[in-house]
Amino acid sequence: MAEFTMELNDEQKEVQSWLHGFAADVIRPAAAEWDEREETPWPVIQEAAKVGIYSLDFYAQQYFDPTGLGIPMAMEELFWGDAGIALSIVGTGLAAVGVLANGTEEQIGTWIPQMYGDANDVKVAAFCSSEPDAGSDVASMRTRAVYDEARDEWVLNGTKTWATNGGIANVHVVVAVVDPDLGSKGHASFIVPPNTPGLSQGQKFKKHGIRASHTAEVVLDDVRVPGSCLLGGKEKLDERLARARERAKQNGERVKNAAMATFEASRPAVGAMAVGTARAAYEVALDYATTREQFGRPIIDNQGVAFQLADMRTQIDAARLLVWRASWMAVNGKPFTAAEGSMSKLFASETAKKVTAQAIQILGGNGYTREYPVERMHRDAAIYTIFEGTSEIQRLVIARTLSGMPIR
Ligand SMILES: Cc1cc2nc3c(=O)[nH]c(=O)nc-3n(C[C@H](O)[C@H](O)[C@H](O)COP(=O)(O)OP(=O)(O)OC[C@H]3O[C@@H](n4cnc5c(N)ncnc54)[C@H](O)[C@@H]3O)c2cc1C
């Protein structure tokens, strides 16, 4: 087990500086344009692919870094550049993790390269879990997967919503119900290969922030995928379902509640994205406060402004500490006895919303315009308290973990 450290090693510092350079030179200058266009920034993804940032190798290297700091460091730097573009770059990684975590070696080898494509022909992937009536309440999912034994195929039917890269992805990872009696324990994940008939994009959402990231409904109408597209394979699924049925007989409530803790290990990564956005806005505000003069002196000379900046920086550093601790715990298999993953996401996302709003205030009228980036950062920051579990759901998970009570 790697010792917990707050110090990046030399190799990590090198990667951090490389990522920061890409974020500063390529992502940040393109941010306003793609925010206005509300389209996937394919040329920027392609640039990232050319230098090796948009690739399975890079993502896996950070994901398996034993210190746990690889992913949060990378997320913070890319999202410091711009949240919408960065989500377009890392969105595929979030789908790839679904395959890395649950897939067989063959599935990993077959599908993940197709998620990324290559530098000359980049592709993206989508992870489709949320549904119109199953957001926070994952157990209410309705999309069904039924096994057609005669043809060794699964047939998927339902509507997914809010899918990042949904409908434009080369590969979709779809979560569906295989046993409706088991709540979230009766779910399984499937690969939907490129150009599979029956999968189509529904509504594309026009959003408040992260507008360079494509978010859409995905409609599954009698989508047939080979048996080999069930992540982990049929034998493993049957064993898991048998265990879940046994446990459901003994303790129904526990099965129902398990879903909310499922994402505990992936939540620090979202916390790190929020830290990146918060840090970006804080830096703009600090710079502005030291150069903008009113009443014959820089506005930072006023405690009212200086103390805000002190609080902003303190909260950003505290958020990063929680994120790094949770990431180290996740990678080193430490049990989340106080829901530390949820804690990190809750604190970092709320911090990003607060800090970006303070940044607008410090920039005054300029902060309220699109001439300066902080209003975009504030719009972007609002997503962090919503996706991968809302702030209320994080509090629910933390409170349940601490108390052992089925708090509602
Ligand atoms: C831009 C964007 C990208 C996304 N990307 C993806 C993706 O790639 N894949 C994917 O599967 N999903 C994705 N999502 C979906 C996201 O995870 C959900 O929006 C989120 O889980 C919340 O679900 P909901 O929107 O249905 O809100 P609801 O669950 O309806 O919640 C509405 C409000 O009620 C509160 N609430 C609900 N239940 C409780 C409770 N028990 N106690 C207290 N308060 C409660 C919530 O906190 C929230 O404030 C994305 C969403 C957005 C907006």
Coordinates of C-alpha atoms and ligand atoms in Angstrom, one line a residue:
M1 CA 0.0 0.0 0.0
A2 CA 1.4 3.5 -0.9
E3 CA 1.8 5.9 2.0
F4 CA -0.6 8.8 1.9
T5 CA 1.3 11.9 0.7
M6 CA 0.5 15.4 -0.2
E7 CA 3.6 15.8 -2.3
L8 CA 3.5 14.8 -6.0
N9 CA 6.6 12.8 -7.0
D10 CA 8.9 14.0 -9.8
E11 CA 7.2 12.0 -12.4
Q12 CA 3.8 13.3 -11.4
K13 CA 5.1 16.9 -11.3
E14 CA 6.3 16.5 -14.9
V15 CA 2.9 15.1 -16.0
Q16 CA 1.1 18.0 -14.1
S17 CA 3.2 20.6 -15.8
W18 CA 2.6 19.0 -19.3
L19 CA -1.1 18.9 -18.6
H20 CA -1.1 22.5 -17.4
G21 CA 0.7 23.6 -20.5
F22 CA -2.0 21.9 -22.7
A23 CA -4.8 23.4 -20.6
A24 CA -3.3 26.9 -20.8
D25 CA -2.2 26.8 -24.4
V26 CA -5.0 24.7 -26.1
I27 CA -8.0 24.3 -23.9
R28 CA -8.4 27.8 -22.2
P29 CA -8.1 29.8 -25.5
A30 CA -10.8 27.6 -27.1
A31 CA -13.2 27.7 -24.1
A32 CA -15.4 30.7 -25.0
E33 CA -15.8 29.7 -28.6
W34 CA -17.0 26.2 -27.8
D35 CA -19.2 27.4 -25.0
E36 CA -21.0 29.6 -27.5
R37 CA -21.2 27.0 -30.2
E38 CA -22.6 24.4 -27.7
E39 CA -20.9 21.6 -29.7
T40 CA -18.4 18.9 -29.1
P41 CA -14.9 20.4 -29.6
W42 CA -13.6 17.7 -32.0
P43 CA -10.5 19.6 -33.0
V44 CA -9.4 20.0 -29.4
I45 CA -10.1 16.3 -28.6
Q46 CA -8.0 15.5 -31.7
E47 CA -5.1 17.8 -30.4
A48 CA -5.3 16.0 -27.1
A49 CA -5.2 12.6 -28.9
K50 CA -2.1 13.7 -30.9
V51 CA -0.1 14.6 -27.8
G52 CA -1.3 11.5 -25.9
I53 CA -3.7 13.0 -23.4
Y54 CA -6.8 11.5 -25.1
S55 CA -5.8 7.9 -24.9
L56 CA -6.5 4.8 -22.9
D57 CA -2.8 4.5 -22.1
F58 CA -2.7 7.9 -20.4
Y59 CA -6.0 7.4 -18.6
A60 CA -5.0 3.9 -17.3
Q61 CA -1.6 5.2 -16.2
Q62 CA -3.3 7.7 -14.0
Y63 CA -6.1 5.4 -12.9
F64 CA -3.7 2.7 -11.7
D65 CA -1.2 5.2 -10.0
P66 CA -0.7 3.6 -6.6
T67 CA -0.5 7.0 -4.8
G68 CA -4.1 7.7 -6.0
L69 CA -3.1 11.2 -7.0
G70 CA -2.8 10.6 -10.7
I71 CA -6.5 11.0 -11.6
P72 CA -7.2 14.0 -9.3
M73 CA -4.1 15.8 -10.5
A74 CA -5.0 15.2 -14.1
M75 CA -8.7 16.2 -13.7
E76 CA -7.8 19.4 -11.8
E77 CA -5.4 20.6 -14.5
L78 CA -7.7 19.8 -17.5
F79 CA -10.8 21.3 -15.8
W80 CA -8.7 24.3 -14.8
G81 CA -8.4 24.9 -18.6
D82 CA -12.2 24.6 -19.2
A83 CA -14.9 22.4 -17.8
G84 CA -16.9 21.8 -20.9
I85 CA -14.0 20.9 -23.1
A86 CA -12.3 18.9 -20.4
L87 CA -15.5 16.8 -20.0
S88 CA -15.5 16.2 -23.7
I89 CA -11.9 14.9 -23.3
V90 CA -12.4 12.8 -20.1
G91 CA -16.1 11.7 -20.7
T92 CA -14.8 8.7 -22.7
G93 CA -12.6 7.7 -19.7
L94 CA -15.7 7.6 -17.5
A95 CA -17.3 5.1 -19.8
A96 CA -14.0 3.2 -20.1
V97 CA -13.8 2.8 -16.3
G98 CA -17.1 1.0 -16.5
V99 CA -15.5 -1.6 -18.7
L100 CA -12.1 -1.6 -16.9
A101 CA -13.9 -2.2 -13.6
N102 CA -16.4 -4.9 -14.7
G103 CA -15.2 -6.3 -18.1
T104 CA -13.2 -9.4 -18.9
E105 CA -9.8 -8.9 -20.4
E106 CA -11.2 -9.7 -23.8
Q107 CA -13.9 -7.1 -23.5
I108 CA -11.3 -4.5 -22.3
G109 CA -9.1 -5.3 -25.2
T110 CA -11.9 -5.3 -27.8
W111 CA -14.0 -2.3 -26.8
I112 CA -11.8 0.3 -25.1
P113 CA -9.6 1.0 -28.2
Q114 CA -12.9 1.6 -30.1
M115 CA -14.0 4.1 -27.6
Y116 CA -11.0 6.3 -28.3
G117 CA -10.3 5.7 -32.0
D118 CA -7.0 7.2 -32.9
A119 CA -5.4 10.6 -33.5
N120 CA -6.5 10.7 -37.1
D121 CA -10.1 9.5 -36.4
V122 CA -11.0 10.2 -32.8
K123 CA -14.1 8.6 -31.3
V124 CA -15.9 9.1 -28.0
A125 CA -17.8 6.8 -25.6
A126 CA -20.9 7.3 -23.4
F127 CA -22.0 5.8 -20.1
C128 CA -25.8 5.6 -20.0
S129 CA -27.3 5.0 -16.6
S130 CA -29.7 7.8 -15.8
E131 CA -33.3 7.7 -17.0
P132 CA -36.2 10.2 -17.0
D133 CA -37.7 8.6 -13.9
A134 CA -34.4 7.2 -12.4
G135 CA -31.9 9.9 -11.5
S136 CA -31.0 9.9 -7.9
D137 CA -33.2 6.9 -7.4
V138 CA -31.1 4.5 -9.5
A139 CA -33.2 1.5 -8.4
S140 CA -36.2 2.8 -10.3
M141 CA -34.4 2.1 -13.6
R142 CA -36.8 0.7 -16.3
T143 CA -34.5 0.0 -19.3
R144 CA -34.8 -3.8 -19.7
A145 CA -32.3 -6.3 -20.9
V146 CA -33.8 -9.7 -21.8
Y147 CA -31.7 -12.7 -22.7
D148 CA -32.6 -14.5 -26.0
E149 CA -31.0 -17.8 -25.3
A150 CA -31.6 -19.3 -28.7
R151 CA -29.5 -16.6 -30.4
D152 CA -27.2 -15.9 -27.4
E153 CA -28.2 -12.2 -27.7
W154 CA -29.5 -9.6 -25.2
V155 CA -32.4 -7.4 -26.3
L156 CA -32.4 -3.8 -24.8
N157 CA -35.4 -1.6 -24.6
G158 CA -35.8 1.8 -22.8
T159 CA -34.8 5.5 -22.8
K160 CA -31.7 6.8 -21.2
T161 CA -31.2 10.5 -20.5
W162 CA -28.5 13.0 -19.6
A163 CA -25.9 10.8 -21.3
T164 CA -22.6 12.6 -21.9
N165 CA -21.7 11.9 -25.5
G166 CA -25.0 10.0 -25.8
G167 CA -25.9 9.3 -29.5
I168 CA -22.6 10.6 -30.8
A169 CA -20.5 7.9 -29.1
N170 CA -18.9 5.1 -31.1
V171 CA -19.4 2.7 -28.1
H172 CA -22.2 3.1 -25.5
V173 CA -22.1 1.4 -22.1
V174 CA -25.7 0.9 -21.1
V175 CA -26.9 -0.1 -17.6
A176 CA -30.1 -2.1 -17.7
V177 CA -32.4 -4.2 -15.5
V178 CA -32.0 -7.9 -15.8
D179 CA -34.0 -8.8 -12.6
P180 CA -36.6 -6.3 -11.6
D181 CA -37.1 -7.8 -8.2
L182 CA -33.6 -7.0 -7.0
G183 CA -33.5 -3.2 -7.3
S184 CA -30.1 -1.9 -8.2
K185 CA -28.6 -5.4 -7.5
G186 CA -30.6 -6.6 -10.5
H187 CA -28.8 -4.3 -13.0
A188 CA -26.1 -5.2 -15.4
S189 CA -23.9 -3.3 -17.9
F190 CA -23.8 -3.9 -21.6
I191 CA -21.7 -2.7 -24.5
V192 CA -23.6 -1.4 -27.5
P193 CA -21.2 -1.7 -30.4
P194 CA -20.8 1.0 -33.1
N195 CA -23.7 1.3 -35.5
T196 CA -26.0 -1.2 -33.7
P197 CA -29.6 -0.9 -35.1
G198 CA -32.2 0.4 -32.7
L199 CA -30.0 2.8 -30.8
S200 CA -30.6 6.4 -31.6
Q201 CA -30.1 9.9 -30.1
G202 CA -33.2 11.5 -28.6
Q203 CA -33.2 15.2 -27.5
K204 CA -29.9 17.0 -27.3
F205 CA -30.1 19.3 -24.2
K206 CA -29.3 23.0 -24.3
K207 CA -27.5 23.6 -21.0
H208 CA -26.7 26.3 -18.5
G209 CA -23.0 25.3 -18.4
I210 CA -20.4 22.8 -19.6
R211 CA -21.9 23.6 -23.0
A212 CA -19.0 22.2 -25.0
S213 CA -19.9 18.8 -23.6
H214 CA -22.7 17.0 -25.5
T215 CA -25.6 15.7 -23.3
A216 CA -28.5 13.8 -24.8
E217 CA -31.1 11.2 -24.5
V218 CA -30.4 7.7 -25.9
V219 CA -33.3 5.7 -27.1
L220 CA -33.0 1.9 -27.2
D221 CA -35.6 0.2 -29.4
D222 CA -35.1 -3.6 -29.6
V223 CA -31.4 -3.2 -29.6
R224 CA -29.8 -6.6 -30.0
V225 CA -26.3 -7.2 -28.8
P226 CA -24.3 -10.4 -28.7
G227 CA -24.0 -12.3 -25.4
S228 CA -20.4 -11.4 -25.3
C229 CA -21.4 -7.7 -24.8
L230 CA -22.6 -8.4 -21.2
L231 CA -19.8 -6.9 -19.1
G232 CA -18.2 -9.6 -17.0
G233 CA -20.0 -12.4 -18.8
K234 CA -23.1 -14.5 -18.1
E235 CA -21.6 -16.9 -15.6
K236 CA -20.5 -14.1 -13.3
L237 CA -23.9 -12.3 -13.7
D238 CA -25.8 -15.5 -12.7
E239 CA -23.6 -16.0 -9.7
R240 CA -24.1 -12.4 -8.6
L241 CA -27.8 -12.5 -9.1
A242 CA -28.1 -15.8 -7.1
R243 CA -26.1 -14.1 -4.2
A244 CA -28.3 -11.0 -4.4
R245 CA -31.5 -13.1 -4.3
E246 CA -30.3 -14.9 -1.2
R247 CA -29.4 -11.6 0.5
A248 CA -32.7 -10.1 -0.5
K249 CA -34.5 -12.9 1.3
Q250 CA -32.5 -12.1 4.4
N251 CA -32.5 -8.3 4.3
G252 CA -34.5 -6.5 1.6
E253 CA -33.7 -3.1 2.8
R254 CA -29.9 -3.6 2.5
V255 CA -30.3 -4.5 -1.1
K256 CA -32.4 -1.5 -1.8
N257 CA -29.9 0.9 -0.3
A258 CA -26.7 -0.4 -1.7
A259 CA -26.9 1.6 -4.9
M260 CA -26.2 4.9 -3.3
A261 CA -22.7 3.8 -2.2
T262 CA -21.8 2.3 -5.5
F263 CA -20.0 5.4 -6.8
E264 CA -18.1 6.1 -3.7
A265 CA -14.7 5.4 -5.3
S266 CA -15.4 7.4 -8.5
R267 CA -16.7 10.5 -6.7
P268 CA -13.3 12.1 -5.8
A269 CA -12.6 12.4 -9.6
V270 CA -15.6 14.7 -9.9
G271 CA -14.4 16.6 -6.8
A272 CA -11.1 17.1 -8.5
M273 CA -12.9 18.6 -11.6
A274 CA -14.6 21.0 -9.2
V275 CA -11.3 22.0 -7.6
G276 CA -9.9 22.7 -11.1
T277 CA -12.8 25.1 -11.9
A278 CA -12.7 26.8 -8.5
R279 CA -8.9 27.3 -8.8
A280 CA -9.3 28.8 -12.2
A281 CA -11.9 31.4 -11.0
Y282 CA -9.9 32.2 -7.9
E283 CA -6.8 32.9 -9.9
V284 CA -8.7 35.3 -12.2
A285 CA -10.2 37.0 -9.2
L286 CA -6.8 37.3 -7.4
D287 CA -5.2 38.8 -10.5
Y288 CA -8.1 41.2 -11.0
A289 CA -8.1 42.3 -7.4
T290 CA -4.5 43.2 -7.4
T291 CA -4.7 45.2 -10.6
R292 CA -8.1 46.9 -10.6
E293 CA -8.0 50.2 -8.8
Q294 CA -10.9 52.1 -7.1
F295 CA -10.6 55.0 -4.6
G296 CA -6.9 55.3 -5.7
R297 CA -5.8 51.8 -4.6
P298 CA -6.1 48.2 -5.7
I299 CA -9.4 46.7 -4.6
I300 CA -7.5 44.0 -2.7
D301 CA -6.4 46.7 -0.3
N302 CA -9.9 46.5 1.1
Q303 CA -10.4 43.7 3.7
G304 CA -13.8 43.1 2.2
V305 CA -12.2 41.8 -1.0
A306 CA -8.9 40.4 0.5
F307 CA -10.8 38.3 3.1
Q308 CA -13.0 36.8 0.4
L309 CA -9.9 35.7 -1.5
A310 CA -8.4 34.3 1.7
D311 CA -11.6 32.2 2.2
M312 CA -11.7 31.1 -1.4
R313 CA -8.1 29.8 -1.4
T314 CA -8.6 28.1 2.0
Q315 CA -11.7 26.3 0.8
I316 CA -10.0 25.2 -2.4
D317 CA -7.1 23.8 -0.6
A318 CA -9.4 22.0 1.9
A319 CA -11.4 20.5 -1.0
R320 CA -8.2 19.3 -2.6
L321 CA -7.1 17.6 0.7
L322 CA -10.4 15.8 0.9
V323 CA -10.2 14.7 -2.8
W324 CA -6.7 13.4 -2.5
R325 CA -7.4 11.5 0.7
A326 CA -10.4 9.8 -0.9
S327 CA -8.5 9.0 -4.1
W328 CA -5.7 7.5 -2.1
M329 CA -8.2 5.4 -0.1
A330 CA -10.0 4.2 -3.3
V331 CA -6.8 3.1 -5.0
N332 CA -5.4 1.4 -1.9
G333 CA -8.7 -0.4 -1.0
K334 CA -9.2 1.5 2.3
P335 CA -12.9 1.1 3.4
F336 CA -14.9 4.3 3.2
T337 CA -16.1 4.1 6.8
A338 CA -17.2 7.7 6.8
A339 CA -18.2 7.9 3.1
E340 CA -15.0 9.9 2.5
G341 CA -15.6 9.7 -1.3
S342 CA -19.0 11.4 -1.0
M343 CA -17.5 13.9 1.5
S344 CA -14.9 15.0 -1.0
K345 CA -17.3 15.4 -3.8
L346 CA -19.8 17.3 -1.7
F347 CA -17.3 19.7 -0.3
A348 CA -15.4 20.3 -3.6
S349 CA -18.6 20.8 -5.6
E350 CA -20.2 23.2 -3.2
T351 CA -16.8 25.1 -3.0
A352 CA -16.7 25.5 -6.7
K353 CA -20.2 27.0 -6.8
K354 CA -19.4 29.4 -4.0
V355 CA -15.9 30.4 -5.2
T356 CA -17.0 31.1 -8.8
A357 CA -19.9 33.3 -7.5
Q358 CA -17.4 35.2 -5.3
A359 CA -15.1 35.6 -8.3
I360 CA -17.9 37.3 -10.3
Q361 CA -18.5 39.6 -7.3
I362 CA -14.8 40.6 -7.2
L363 CA -14.7 41.4 -10.9
G364 CA -17.8 43.6 -10.5
G365 CA -19.5 44.4 -13.8
N366 CA -16.8 42.7 -15.8
G367 CA -17.4 39.5 -13.9
Y368 CA -21.0 39.5 -15.2
T369 CA -20.0 39.7 -18.8
R370 CA -18.6 37.1 -21.3
E371 CA -15.5 39.3 -21.8
Y372 CA -14.2 37.6 -18.7
P373 CA -14.2 33.8 -18.0
V374 CA -15.6 33.8 -14.5
E375 CA -19.3 33.9 -15.5
R376 CA -18.7 30.8 -17.7
M377 CA -16.9 29.1 -14.8
H378 CA -19.8 29.9 -12.5
R379 CA -22.3 28.3 -15.0
D380 CA -20.0 25.3 -15.4
A381 CA -19.5 24.9 -11.6
A382 CA -23.3 24.3 -11.1
I383 CA -23.0 20.8 -12.6
Y384 CA -20.7 19.5 -9.9
T385 CA -23.5 19.5 -7.3
I386 CA -25.8 17.6 -9.7
F387 CA -24.1 14.8 -11.6
E388 CA -22.5 11.7 -10.1
G389 CA -25.0 12.1 -7.3
T390 CA -26.4 15.5 -6.1
S391 CA -25.2 17.2 -3.0
E392 CA -28.3 16.0 -1.2
I393 CA -27.6 12.4 -2.1
Q394 CA -23.9 12.8 -0.9
R395 CA -25.3 14.0 2.4
L396 CA -27.7 11.1 2.5
V397 CA -24.8 8.6 1.9
I398 CA -22.6 10.3 4.5
A399 CA -25.4 10.4 7.1
R400 CA -26.3 6.8 6.5
T401 CA -22.7 5.6 6.6
L402 CA -22.1 7.5 9.9
S403 CA -25.3 6.5 11.6
G404 CA -26.1 3.1 10.1
M405 CA -29.7 4.3 9.9
P406 CA -31.9 4.3 6.8
I407 CA -32.2 8.1 6.8
R408 CA -34.6 9.4 4.1
Ligands
LIG1 C1 -24.8 17.8 -17.8 C2 -25.1 16.4 -17.3 C3 -24.4 15.3 -17.6 C4 -24.7 14.0 -17.1 N1 -24.0 12.9 -17.6 C5 -24.5 11.7 -17.3 C6 -23.9 10.5 -17.9 O1 -23.0 10.6 -18.7 N2 -24.5 9.3 -17.6 C7 -25.5 9.2 -16.8 O2 -26.0 8.1 -16.6 N3 -26.1 10.3 -16.1 C8 -25.6 11.5 -16.4 N4 -26.1 12.6 -15.8 C9 -27.3 12.5 -14.9 C10 -27.0 12.9 -13.4 O3 -26.2 12.0 -12.8 C11 -28.4 13.1 -12.8 O4 -28.9 14.3 -13.3 C12 -28.3 13.2 -11.3 O5 -28.0 11.9 -10.8 C13 -29.6 13.7 -10.6 O6 -30.7 13.0 -11.1 P1 -32.0 13.9 -11.6 O7 -31.5 14.9 -12.6 O8 -33.0 12.9 -12.1 O9 -32.5 14.6 -10.4 P2 -33.6 14.1 -9.3 O10 -33.1 12.7 -8.8 O11 -34.9 14.1 -9.8 O12 -33.4 15.1 -8.1 C14 -34.0 16.4 -8.1 C15 -33.7 17.1 -6.8 O13 -34.3 16.3 -5.7 C16 -33.3 16.0 -4.8 N5 -33.5 14.7 -4.2 C17 -33.8 13.5 -4.8 N6 -33.9 12.5 -4.0 C18 -33.6 13.0 -2.8 C19 -33.6 12.4 -1.4 N7 -33.8 11.1 -1.2 N8 -33.2 13.3 -0.4 C20 -33.0 14.6 -0.6 N9 -33.1 15.2 -1.8 C21 -33.4 14.4 -2.9 C22 -32.0 16.0 -5.6 O14 -30.8 16.2 -4.7 C23 -32.2 17.2 -6.5 O15 -32.0 18.4 -5.8 C24 -25.8 13.9 -16.2 C25 -26.5 15.0 -15.9 C26 -26.2 16.3 -16.4 C27 -27.1 17.5 -16.0

